[in-house]
CSV table of C-alpha atoms in Angstrom, one decimal:
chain,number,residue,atom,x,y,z
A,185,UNK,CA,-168.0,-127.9,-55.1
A,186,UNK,CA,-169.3,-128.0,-51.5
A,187,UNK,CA,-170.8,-124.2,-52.0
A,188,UNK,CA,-172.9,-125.4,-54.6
A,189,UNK,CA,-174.6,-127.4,-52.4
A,190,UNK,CA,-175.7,-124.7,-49.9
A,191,UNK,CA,-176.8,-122.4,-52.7
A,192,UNK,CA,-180.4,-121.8,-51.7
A,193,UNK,CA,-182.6,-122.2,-54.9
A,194,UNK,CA,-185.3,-120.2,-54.2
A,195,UNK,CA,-182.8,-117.2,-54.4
A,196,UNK,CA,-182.0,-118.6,-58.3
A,197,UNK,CA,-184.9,-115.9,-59.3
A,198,UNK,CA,-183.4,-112.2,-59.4
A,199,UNK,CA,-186.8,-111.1,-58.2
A,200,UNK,CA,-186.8,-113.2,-55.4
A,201,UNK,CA,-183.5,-112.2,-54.1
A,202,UNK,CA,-184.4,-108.4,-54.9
A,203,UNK,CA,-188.0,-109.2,-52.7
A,204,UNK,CA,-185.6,-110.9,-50.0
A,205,UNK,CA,-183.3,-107.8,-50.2
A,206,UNK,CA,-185.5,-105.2,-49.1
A,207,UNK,CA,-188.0,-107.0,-47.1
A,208,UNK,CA,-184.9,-107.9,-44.7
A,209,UNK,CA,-183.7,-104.5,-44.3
A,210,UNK,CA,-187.7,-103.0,-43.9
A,211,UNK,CA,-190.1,-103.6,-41.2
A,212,UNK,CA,-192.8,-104.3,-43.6
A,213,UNK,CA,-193.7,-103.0,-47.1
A,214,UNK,CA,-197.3,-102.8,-49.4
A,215,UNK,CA,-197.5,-104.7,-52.3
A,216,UNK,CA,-197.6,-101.2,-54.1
A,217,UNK,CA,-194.7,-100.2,-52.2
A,218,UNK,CA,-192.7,-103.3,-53.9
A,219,UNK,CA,-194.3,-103.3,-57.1
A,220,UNK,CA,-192.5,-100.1,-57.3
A,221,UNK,CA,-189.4,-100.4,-56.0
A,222,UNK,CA,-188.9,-103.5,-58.2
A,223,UNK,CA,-190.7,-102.4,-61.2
A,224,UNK,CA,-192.7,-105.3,-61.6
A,225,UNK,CA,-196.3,-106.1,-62.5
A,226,UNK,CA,-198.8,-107.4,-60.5
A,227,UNK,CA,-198.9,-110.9,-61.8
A,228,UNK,CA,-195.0,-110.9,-61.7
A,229,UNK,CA,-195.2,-109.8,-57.8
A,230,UNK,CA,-197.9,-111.8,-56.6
A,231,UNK,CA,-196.6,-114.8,-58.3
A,232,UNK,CA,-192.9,-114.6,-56.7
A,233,UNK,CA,-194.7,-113.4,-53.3
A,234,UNK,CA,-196.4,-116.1,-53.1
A,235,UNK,CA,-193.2,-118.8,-53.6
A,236,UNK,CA,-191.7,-116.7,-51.0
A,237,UNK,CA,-194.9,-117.3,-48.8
A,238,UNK,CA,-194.7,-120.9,-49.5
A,239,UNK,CA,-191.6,-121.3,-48.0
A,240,UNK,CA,-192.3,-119.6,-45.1
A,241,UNK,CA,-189.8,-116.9,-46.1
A,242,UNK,CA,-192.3,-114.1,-45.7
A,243,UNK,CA,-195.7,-113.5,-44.2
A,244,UNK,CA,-198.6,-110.7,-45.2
A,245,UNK,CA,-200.8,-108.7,-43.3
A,246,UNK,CA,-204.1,-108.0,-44.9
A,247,UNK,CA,-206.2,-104.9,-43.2
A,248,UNK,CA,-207.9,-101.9,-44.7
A,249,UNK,CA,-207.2,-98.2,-44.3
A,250,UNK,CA,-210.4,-96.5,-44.8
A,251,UNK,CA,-212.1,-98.7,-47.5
A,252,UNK,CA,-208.5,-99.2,-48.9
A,253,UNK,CA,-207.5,-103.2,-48.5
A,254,UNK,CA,-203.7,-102.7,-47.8
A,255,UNK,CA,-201.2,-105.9,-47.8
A,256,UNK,CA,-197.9,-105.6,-46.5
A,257,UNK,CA,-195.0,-108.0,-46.4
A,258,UNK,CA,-192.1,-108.9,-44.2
A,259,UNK,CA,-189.5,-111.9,-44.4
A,260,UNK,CA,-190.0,-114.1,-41.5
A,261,UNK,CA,-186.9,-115.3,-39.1
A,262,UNK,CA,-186.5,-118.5,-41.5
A,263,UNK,CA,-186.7,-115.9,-44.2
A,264,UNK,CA,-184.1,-113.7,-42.9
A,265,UNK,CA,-181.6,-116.5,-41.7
A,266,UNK,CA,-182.5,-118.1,-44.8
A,267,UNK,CA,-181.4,-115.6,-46.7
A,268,UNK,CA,-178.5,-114.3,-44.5
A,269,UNK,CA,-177.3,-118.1,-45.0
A,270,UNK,CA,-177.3,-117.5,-48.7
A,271,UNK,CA,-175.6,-114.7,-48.8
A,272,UNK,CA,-172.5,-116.3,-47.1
A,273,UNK,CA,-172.5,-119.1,-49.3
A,274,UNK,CA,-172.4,-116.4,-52.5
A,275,UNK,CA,-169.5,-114.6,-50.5
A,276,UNK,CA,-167.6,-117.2,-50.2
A,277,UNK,CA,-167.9,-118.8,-53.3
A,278,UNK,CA,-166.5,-115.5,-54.5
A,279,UNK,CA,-163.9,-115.6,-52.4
A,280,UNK,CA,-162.9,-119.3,-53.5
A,281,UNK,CA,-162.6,-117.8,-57.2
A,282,UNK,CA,-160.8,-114.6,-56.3
């Protein structure tokens, strides 16, 4: 099947597609900010973050407010394409089956 050969593997993790999923509709978000939107631990997060970083799907921003450190996230253009692309392959793999 030609769709299976599009089919982005890094989306094969549920977390990763659900990071992908709301850091392309979001400027940015905190670590904190995904740990709870996804319920996930830290380990869990930082772990899948960090495949996500390796691809160059997403990029941090480290800083402090007040003595706070605060890292925030946001999918980078080959991220969002990336993802986009995926997408369309799942859509129309679905409509091939339909």
């Amino acid at each position: 099947m030609e769709w299976l050969e599009k089919f982005n593997k890094v989306f094969e993790s549920k977390i990763r597609l659900g990071l992908m999923s709301v850091l392309v509709v979001n400027d940015a978000l905190s670590f904190n900010e995904l740990k709870e939107l996804l319920q996930l631990t830290d380990g869990n997060l930082a772990s899948h973050l960090k495949a996500l970083e390796e691809t160059k799907y997403i990029e941090f921003q480290k800083q402090f407010l007040g003595r706070k450190p605060l890292t925030t996230y946001k999918a980078t253009e080959v991220g969002h394409k990336a993802f986009t692309d995926h997408l369309q392959v799942l859509e129309n793999m679905i409509r091939q089956n339909l």
